Coordinates of C-alpha atoms and ligand atoms in Angstrom, one line a residue:
M26 CA -1.7 -47.3 3.5
V27 CA -1.8 -46.6 -0.3
K28 CA 0.7 -49.2 -1.8
R29 CA 2.5 -47.4 -4.9
R30 CA 1.2 -47.2 -8.0
K31 CA 2.4 -46.6 -11.4
I32 CA -0.2 -43.0 -11.9
D33 CA 0.8 -40.2 -9.6
Q34 CA -2.5 -38.6 -10.9
R35 CA -5.5 -37.6 -9.7
M36 CA -8.8 -36.4 -11.4
V37 CA -12.3 -36.1 -9.6
V38 CA -15.4 -36.0 -12.2
I39 CA -18.5 -35.2 -10.1
S40 CA -22.2 -34.6 -12.4
L41 CA -24.8 -32.4 -11.6
D42 CA -27.3 -33.6 -12.9
A43 CA -30.3 -31.2 -14.4
V44 CA -27.6 -28.5 -13.0
G45 CA -27.7 -25.9 -16.3
A46 CA -26.3 -22.9 -16.7
R47 CA -28.9 -21.0 -15.5
D48 CA -28.0 -21.9 -12.3
L49 CA -24.6 -20.4 -12.5
A50 CA -25.8 -17.1 -10.6
Y51 CA -27.2 -19.0 -7.7
L52 CA -23.5 -20.9 -7.7
K53 CA -21.5 -18.2 -8.4
T54 CA -23.0 -16.9 -4.7
L55 CA -21.8 -20.3 -2.8
P56 CA -18.7 -20.5 -1.4
N57 CA -16.3 -23.5 -2.0
F58 CA -18.7 -23.3 -6.2
Q59 CA -16.5 -19.9 -6.2
K60 CA -13.6 -20.8 -4.9
L61 CA -13.3 -23.8 -7.4
R62 CA -14.7 -21.3 -10.5
A63 CA -11.3 -18.8 -9.5
Q64 CA -8.8 -21.4 -10.7
S65 CA -11.4 -23.0 -13.8
G66 CA -11.1 -23.6 -16.9
Y67 CA -14.6 -23.7 -18.1
C68 CA -17.6 -23.2 -20.3
D69 CA -20.8 -21.5 -20.0
H70 CA -22.8 -22.7 -23.0
V71 CA -22.2 -27.0 -22.9
E72 CA -24.7 -27.9 -25.6
S73 CA -26.0 -31.6 -24.3
V74 CA -27.1 -34.2 -26.6
Y75 CA -30.5 -35.5 -28.2
P76 CA -32.4 -36.7 -26.6
S77 CA -31.2 -34.8 -23.3
I78 CA -31.5 -37.2 -20.9
T79 CA -29.2 -38.7 -18.1
Y80 CA -28.1 -42.1 -19.8
P81 CA -27.0 -41.0 -23.9
A82 CA -25.8 -37.2 -21.3
H83 CA -23.2 -39.1 -19.5
T84 CA -21.9 -41.2 -22.3
S85 CA -21.1 -38.7 -24.3
I86 CA -19.4 -37.3 -21.4
V87 CA -17.1 -40.6 -21.4
T88 CA -16.9 -41.8 -24.7
G89 CA -17.1 -38.4 -26.6
K90 CA -19.6 -40.0 -29.0
K91 CA -22.9 -38.8 -30.1
P92 CA -25.8 -40.9 -28.8
L93 CA -26.1 -42.8 -32.0
H94 CA -22.8 -43.3 -31.9
H95 CA -22.1 -45.1 -28.0
G96 CA -25.5 -46.7 -28.1
V97 CA -27.1 -45.3 -25.5
V98 CA -29.5 -44.0 -27.3
N99 CA -32.3 -43.6 -24.2
N100 CA -33.0 -43.9 -20.6
L101 CA -34.8 -47.1 -21.0
Q102 CA -34.4 -50.5 -23.0
L103 CA -37.2 -51.1 -25.8
Q104 CA -39.8 -53.7 -23.8
P105 CA -43.2 -52.6 -25.2
G106 CA -45.2 -53.7 -22.7
R107 CA -44.0 -53.9 -19.5
K108 CA -45.3 -50.6 -17.2
S109 CA -41.8 -50.2 -16.4
P110 CA -39.1 -51.2 -18.7
D111 CA -35.3 -51.6 -17.6
W112 CA -33.4 -48.6 -17.8
M113 CA -29.7 -49.0 -20.4
W114 CA -28.1 -49.6 -17.2
Q115 CA -25.1 -52.0 -18.1
K116 CA -22.3 -51.1 -20.1
H117 CA -22.8 -53.9 -22.7
F118 CA -24.8 -51.0 -23.8
I119 CA -22.4 -49.0 -24.7
H120 CA -20.2 -48.7 -28.1
G121 CA -16.3 -48.4 -28.3
K122 CA -14.7 -47.0 -25.2
T123 CA -15.5 -45.6 -21.9
L124 CA -12.7 -43.2 -20.1
Y125 CA -12.6 -44.9 -17.3
E126 CA -11.9 -48.1 -19.4
A127 CA -8.9 -46.4 -20.9
A128 CA -7.6 -45.0 -18.1
A129 CA -7.6 -48.5 -16.4
E130 CA -5.7 -49.6 -18.9
K131 CA -2.9 -46.8 -18.1
G132 CA -2.9 -48.0 -14.6
Y133 CA -5.0 -45.7 -12.8
V134 CA -7.4 -47.1 -9.9
T135 CA -10.9 -46.3 -11.8
A136 CA -14.1 -45.6 -8.8
S137 CA -17.8 -44.4 -9.8
I138 CA -21.1 -43.5 -7.7
L139 CA -24.3 -44.3 -9.3
W140 CA -22.8 -43.0 -12.7
P141 CA -25.1 -44.3 -15.5
V142 CA -24.6 -47.1 -17.3
T143 CA -21.9 -48.4 -15.3
G144 CA -23.2 -52.0 -14.4
K145 CA -20.9 -54.8 -15.1
S146 CA -18.6 -52.6 -15.6
G147 CA -15.3 -53.6 -14.8
I148 CA -14.3 -50.2 -12.2
R149 CA -12.4 -51.3 -9.6
Y150 CA -14.6 -49.1 -6.9
C151 CA -18.0 -49.1 -8.9
V152 CA -21.7 -48.5 -7.4
P153 CA -23.7 -48.8 -10.3
E154 CA -26.6 -47.0 -10.8
I155 CA -29.7 -49.7 -10.5
F156 CA -32.6 -50.6 -9.5
A157 CA -34.7 -53.6 -8.7
N158 CA -37.4 -54.0 -11.5
H159 CA -39.1 -57.6 -11.5
W160 CA -41.1 -59.4 -8.8
W161 CA -37.8 -61.7 -7.7
Q162 CA -35.1 -58.9 -7.9
N163 CA -33.8 -56.9 -4.7
Q164 CA -31.6 -53.8 -4.8
V165 CA -29.1 -56.5 -3.2
T166 CA -29.1 -58.7 -5.3
V167 CA -29.4 -56.0 -8.5
S168 CA -26.2 -54.1 -7.2
A169 CA -23.8 -57.4 -6.4
T170 CA -24.4 -58.5 -9.5
N171 CA -23.6 -55.9 -11.1
G172 CA -20.7 -54.0 -9.4
P173 CA -18.2 -55.0 -6.6
V174 CA -19.4 -56.9 -3.9
L175 CA -17.3 -56.3 -0.7
Y176 CA -17.0 -52.3 -1.6
Q177 CA -20.6 -52.6 -1.9
I178 CA -21.1 -54.3 1.4
E179 CA -18.8 -51.9 3.1
L180 CA -20.2 -48.2 1.6
L181 CA -24.3 -49.8 2.8
K182 CA -23.4 -51.2 6.1
K183 CA -21.3 -47.8 7.2
F184 CA -23.8 -45.7 5.1
G185 CA -26.8 -47.6 3.4
H186 CA -29.4 -46.0 6.9
L187 CA -28.7 -43.0 4.5
I188 CA -30.6 -44.1 1.8
D189 CA -34.4 -44.1 1.3
G190 CA -35.3 -45.3 -1.8
I191 CA -34.5 -42.7 -4.8
K192 CA -35.5 -39.8 -2.0
Q193 CA -33.4 -36.4 -2.4
P194 CA -31.4 -35.5 -0.7
Q195 CA -31.2 -38.6 1.3
L196 CA -29.6 -40.8 -1.8
D197 CA -27.7 -38.0 -2.5
N198 CA -26.4 -37.9 1.1
F199 CA -25.5 -41.2 0.5
V200 CA -24.0 -40.7 -2.4
Y201 CA -21.4 -37.7 -0.8
A202 CA -21.0 -40.0 2.6
A203 CA -19.9 -42.4 0.3
A204 CA -17.5 -41.0 -1.7
D205 CA -15.9 -39.1 1.4
Y206 CA -14.9 -42.7 2.6
T207 CA -13.6 -44.2 -1.1
I208 CA -11.7 -41.0 -1.3
R209 CA -10.2 -41.6 2.4
K210 CA -9.6 -44.9 2.4
Y211 CA -8.9 -46.4 -1.7
D212 CA -8.1 -42.5 -3.1
P213 CA -8.9 -43.2 -6.5
Q214 CA -7.5 -42.0 -9.3
L215 CA -10.5 -41.5 -11.7
F216 CA -13.5 -41.3 -9.4
L217 CA -17.0 -40.8 -11.9
I218 CA -19.4 -39.4 -8.6
H219 CA -23.6 -38.4 -10.0
L220 CA -25.6 -36.6 -7.6
T221 CA -29.5 -36.3 -8.5
D222 CA -30.8 -33.8 -6.1
V223 CA -31.4 -30.7 -8.7
D224 CA -33.2 -33.7 -10.9
T225 CA -35.1 -35.0 -8.6
N226 CA -36.8 -31.7 -7.2
R227 CA -36.9 -29.9 -10.8
H228 CA -38.8 -32.7 -11.9
L229 CA -41.0 -32.8 -8.5
Y230 CA -41.8 -29.2 -8.1
G231 CA -40.5 -27.1 -11.2
L232 CA -37.6 -25.8 -12.9
D233 CA -37.4 -22.5 -10.3
A234 CA -39.2 -23.7 -7.4
P235 CA -37.7 -22.7 -4.0
Q236 CA -36.7 -26.2 -3.5
I237 CA -34.2 -25.3 -6.2
K238 CA -32.1 -22.9 -4.8
E239 CA -31.7 -25.5 -1.6
A240 CA -30.5 -28.2 -4.0
L241 CA -27.5 -26.2 -4.9
E242 CA -26.2 -25.0 -1.9
R243 CA -26.5 -28.8 -0.3
H244 CA -24.8 -29.3 -4.0
D245 CA -22.4 -26.6 -2.4
E246 CA -21.5 -28.1 0.5
R247 CA -21.3 -31.6 -1.2
L248 CA -18.5 -29.7 -3.7
G249 CA -17.1 -28.6 -0.6
G250 CA -16.4 -31.7 1.4
I251 CA -15.5 -33.4 -1.5
C252 CA -12.6 -30.4 -2.6
Q253 CA -11.7 -31.0 1.3
A254 CA -11.2 -34.7 2.2
L255 CA -9.1 -34.7 -1.5
A256 CA -7.0 -32.1 0.0
E257 CA -6.3 -34.1 3.2
T258 CA -5.4 -37.3 1.1
G259 CA -3.0 -36.6 -1.4
D260 CA -1.3 -34.1 -3.5
M261 CA -3.3 -31.0 -5.0
E262 CA -0.7 -30.0 -7.3
K263 CA -1.7 -34.0 -9.2
T264 CA -5.7 -33.6 -8.9
T265 CA -7.8 -32.2 -11.6
I266 CA -11.7 -31.8 -10.6
V267 CA -13.9 -31.3 -13.0
V268 CA -17.5 -30.0 -11.7
L269 CA -20.0 -30.6 -14.8
G270 CA -23.5 -31.1 -15.7
D271 CA -25.8 -33.1 -18.6
H272 CA -28.8 -30.9 -18.9
C273 CA -31.5 -28.9 -17.8
Q274 CA -34.9 -29.0 -17.3
I275 CA -38.1 -26.4 -18.8
D276 CA -41.4 -26.7 -16.9
T277 CA -44.0 -29.0 -18.2
H278 CA -48.0 -28.8 -17.8
T279 CA -49.1 -31.6 -20.0
V280 CA -48.4 -35.4 -20.9
L281 CA -49.5 -36.8 -24.4
Y282 CA -49.4 -40.6 -25.2
P283 CA -48.8 -41.9 -28.4
N284 CA -49.2 -44.7 -28.0
Y285 CA -52.8 -43.8 -28.1
Y286 CA -53.0 -42.5 -31.5
L287 CA -50.5 -45.7 -32.7
K288 CA -53.5 -48.0 -31.5
K289 CA -56.4 -46.3 -32.3
A290 CA -54.9 -46.2 -35.8
G291 CA -54.7 -50.5 -35.7
L292 CA -51.1 -49.9 -35.3
I293 CA -50.6 -51.5 -32.1
R294 CA -53.2 -54.5 -31.6
A295 CA -53.5 -55.1 -27.8
T296 CA -55.9 -56.9 -25.8
A297 CA -59.2 -56.1 -24.2
D298 CA -56.9 -55.2 -20.6
G299 CA -54.8 -53.5 -22.7
K300 CA -51.7 -56.0 -23.3
I301 CA -49.8 -55.1 -26.3
K302 CA -50.3 -58.1 -28.3
D303 CA -48.3 -56.6 -32.1
Y304 CA -47.5 -53.9 -33.1
D305 CA -45.9 -52.4 -36.2
F306 CA -45.3 -48.8 -35.4
I307 CA -44.5 -48.4 -31.5
A308 CA -43.9 -44.7 -28.9
Q309 CA -40.5 -45.0 -27.0
H310 CA -40.9 -42.3 -25.0
C311 CA -37.8 -39.8 -23.4
D312 CA -40.1 -37.3 -21.9
G313 CA -39.7 -34.1 -24.2
S314 CA -39.2 -36.4 -27.6
C315 CA -40.1 -39.5 -28.2
Y316 CA -38.9 -42.2 -30.9
I317 CA -41.6 -44.1 -33.1
Y318 CA -39.9 -47.8 -33.9
A319 CA -41.4 -50.6 -36.4
G320 CA -42.0 -53.8 -35.1
K321 CA -40.1 -56.4 -36.1
K322 CA -42.3 -58.2 -38.0
L323 CA -42.9 -54.6 -40.2
K324 CA -39.5 -54.4 -40.9
K325 CA -38.6 -57.1 -42.2
Q326 CA -41.3 -57.0 -44.5
M327 CA -40.0 -53.8 -45.6
T328 CA -36.5 -54.9 -46.9
I329 CA -38.9 -56.4 -48.9
M330 CA -41.0 -53.9 -50.4
S331 CA -42.0 -51.9 -53.5
T332 CA -41.5 -48.6 -52.8
E333 CA -44.7 -47.9 -53.4
E334 CA -45.9 -49.8 -50.9
K335 CA -43.1 -48.3 -48.4
E336 CA -44.4 -45.4 -48.7
A337 CA -48.2 -46.0 -48.3
V338 CA -47.2 -47.7 -45.2
M339 CA -45.1 -44.5 -44.1
K340 CA -48.4 -42.2 -44.8
Q341 CA -50.5 -43.9 -42.7
L342 CA -48.4 -43.8 -39.8
R343 CA -48.0 -39.9 -40.7
G344 CA -51.3 -39.1 -41.3
C345 CA -51.3 -40.8 -37.5
L346 CA -48.8 -39.3 -35.8
Q347 CA -50.5 -35.9 -38.2
K348 CA -53.6 -36.4 -34.8
I349 CA -51.2 -36.1 -32.2
P350 CA -51.9 -32.3 -31.1
H351 CA -48.8 -30.5 -29.5
L352 CA -45.6 -31.2 -31.6
H353 CA -43.8 -28.7 -32.3
E354 CA -41.9 -31.4 -35.4
I355 CA -41.3 -34.7 -36.4
F356 CA -38.0 -35.6 -37.5
S357 CA -37.2 -38.4 -40.1
R358 CA -35.0 -41.5 -39.6
K359 CA -32.0 -39.3 -41.2
H360 CA -32.7 -36.0 -39.7
A361 CA -33.0 -37.6 -36.2
A362 CA -29.1 -39.6 -36.5
A363 CA -28.1 -36.2 -38.1
L364 CA -29.5 -34.7 -34.4
G365 CA -27.4 -37.5 -33.2
A366 CA -30.2 -39.8 -32.0
D367 CA -30.9 -43.7 -32.9
G368 CA -30.7 -43.9 -36.7
D369 CA -32.3 -46.8 -36.1
C370 CA -35.9 -45.2 -35.3
I371 CA -39.2 -44.7 -38.2
C372 CA -38.8 -41.0 -37.0
M373 CA -38.9 -39.0 -33.9
L374 CA -41.4 -36.5 -32.0
E375 CA -40.2 -33.0 -30.8
A376 CA -42.8 -31.8 -27.8
E377 CA -43.6 -28.2 -27.9
P378 CA -42.2 -26.7 -24.5
G379 CA -44.4 -27.8 -22.1
Y380 CA -45.7 -30.9 -23.5
Y381 CA -43.8 -33.8 -22.6
F382 CA -44.4 -37.9 -23.5
Q383 CA -44.8 -40.8 -22.2
N384 CA -45.3 -44.7 -23.5
G385 CA -48.9 -45.8 -22.0
M386 CA -52.0 -45.6 -24.9
E387 CA -55.2 -45.7 -22.7
K388 CA -55.3 -41.8 -22.9
P389 CA -54.6 -39.0 -25.8
Q390 CA -53.2 -36.7 -23.3
E391 CA -53.2 -35.9 -19.6
E392 CA -52.8 -32.7 -17.2
V393 CA -49.3 -33.2 -14.6
D394 CA -52.5 -31.6 -11.9
Q395 CA -55.0 -34.6 -12.7
M396 CA -52.5 -37.3 -13.1
Q397 CA -52.3 -40.2 -10.2
G398 CA -48.6 -41.5 -10.8
E399 CA -45.6 -40.3 -11.4
R400 CA -46.0 -36.6 -12.7
M401 CA -43.2 -34.6 -14.1
L402 CA -43.6 -30.8 -13.5
A403 CA -40.1 -29.8 -15.0
T404 CA -38.6 -32.6 -17.3
H405 CA -36.0 -33.0 -19.9
G406 CA -35.3 -35.2 -23.0
Y407 CA -35.6 -32.3 -26.0
L408 CA -33.7 -30.5 -28.0
P409 CA -30.6 -29.4 -26.3
T410 CA -30.9 -26.3 -28.9
L411 CA -33.8 -24.8 -26.3
P412 CA -33.4 -21.5 -25.0
E413 CA -31.9 -21.7 -21.6
Y414 CA -31.3 -25.2 -21.7
E415 CA -27.7 -25.5 -21.7
T416 CA -25.8 -26.9 -18.8
F417 CA -22.0 -26.2 -18.1
F418 CA -18.1 -27.5 -17.5
M419 CA -15.5 -26.6 -15.2
M420 CA -12.5 -28.0 -14.3
S421 CA -9.2 -26.9 -12.1
G422 CA -5.6 -28.6 -11.3
Y423 CA -3.7 -30.3 -12.7
G424 CA -3.4 -29.5 -16.5
V425 CA -5.6 -27.0 -16.3
K426 CA -5.8 -24.0 -17.7
Q427 CA -7.6 -20.7 -16.6
G428 CA -10.0 -19.2 -18.5
E429 CA -13.6 -19.1 -20.7
I430 CA -14.1 -21.2 -23.5
P431 CA -17.5 -19.9 -25.6
K432 CA -19.2 -23.0 -26.7
M433 CA -18.8 -26.7 -26.5
Y434 CA -20.7 -30.4 -26.7
L435 CA -20.7 -31.9 -24.1
W436 CA -19.7 -35.2 -26.7
D437 CA -15.9 -32.6 -26.8
E438 CA -15.6 -33.4 -22.8
G439 CA -13.9 -36.9 -22.6
P440 CA -11.7 -36.2 -25.2
T441 CA -10.3 -33.1 -23.3
L442 CA -10.8 -35.5 -20.1
A443 CA -8.7 -38.1 -21.7
S444 CA -6.6 -35.3 -22.3
V445 CA -5.2 -34.6 -18.8
L446 CA -5.3 -38.4 -18.2
G447 CA -2.5 -38.8 -20.6
V448 CA -5.2 -41.2 -22.9
S449 CA -6.9 -41.1 -25.5
L450 CA -10.3 -41.9 -26.9
P451 CA -10.1 -43.8 -29.7
D452 CA -13.2 -42.0 -33.0
T453 CA -15.0 -39.3 -30.8
D454 CA -17.0 -37.0 -32.4
G455 CA -16.0 -34.3 -29.9
K456 CA -13.0 -32.4 -30.0
I457 CA -10.6 -32.0 -27.2
I458 CA -11.1 -28.5 -26.1
E459 CA -7.1 -27.4 -26.3
Q460 CA -7.5 -24.1 -24.9
L461 CA -8.5 -25.9 -21.2
L462 CA -5.0 -27.8 -21.2
K463 CA -2.2 -26.4 -20.0
Ligands
ZN505 ZN1 -29.5 -36.3 -16.8

């Protein structure tokens, strides 16, 4: 039996990773999505963040801020030379207050399953998205040190058999089973759920591969199941259901390696076997875009350099970057910050559609078809204003006024959801979309 609680309303936020506005035509033909949509306030033109990747995007959703203001400017931490850098898994990477903290302060019981950047977040029932990334770690220890132990053990015992690494649809089948169980047993009042079936399948097979329709159909079944669990456990008059995407993807065929050019120009120094010794500049990829950062030593030197000396350093960098083919744009630091990306970079590269970046430096570029390792036939990270690249937002139930909003930004979602919960988020870039509120 659930104890009497301070708050009598509930909100479930379901993020369908890499589901874009372009998927709505098909989603609208599927029964559970269709039913939710008919009761919703929604926006079919939601502009994502820059870089348009999962961790910055999900952090913008829960803080109402652009990446440069919330601090999660990439999925990856900057760890030059590491083949598999750590991701920004933990909450301490986020500057400022999140939706789940504001809700918990008011008395909401919070939960999240695989929502990005929730390691050590204090969310009551939480399975953080994190994986073992060092030889001395295993999945159980990293999960246990980053989220509540007993809850995660309980879910693993019951549903662990559904998981097969990060393979889909197994992973989302686990998330769904765990979410259904959590609603029925703990009835959380703010529940963040992150499903990545479409994202994974787009990376593997391409933007509009037949596997995508199948993944959308599975999402529709999961949505139906979650709605049913909610209906069977609580007051639907007091329940808000939110379904949203974080970014879309585009098809890709070639990987570019900016660090190859930086190394060739002597701006990265490496040992004969390819280990980075030190560097003046380094590229840090976000797939469709790529940050260029200055090394610590050069950064320090630049603070005491004359304008001419600085200009000479930047000229050498520009000359090097201009040799990289298939760049759509090189954004200055100022321009990158104005787009919402990391203002601490030196500059930022945006690839032409079809090309994306990785951190390697052994070769200048590689066709995806020829790749041995992690090949992606579609990806994200590009400018959020690309055509057919928008995502969507819809919510129904308690506190929601039905109707359509012509345009929204991802960072408008946090303040809008906070308003439904009767809480507020400080210093947001986004605004409350009043037209969606009752
Ligand atoms: Zn994503």
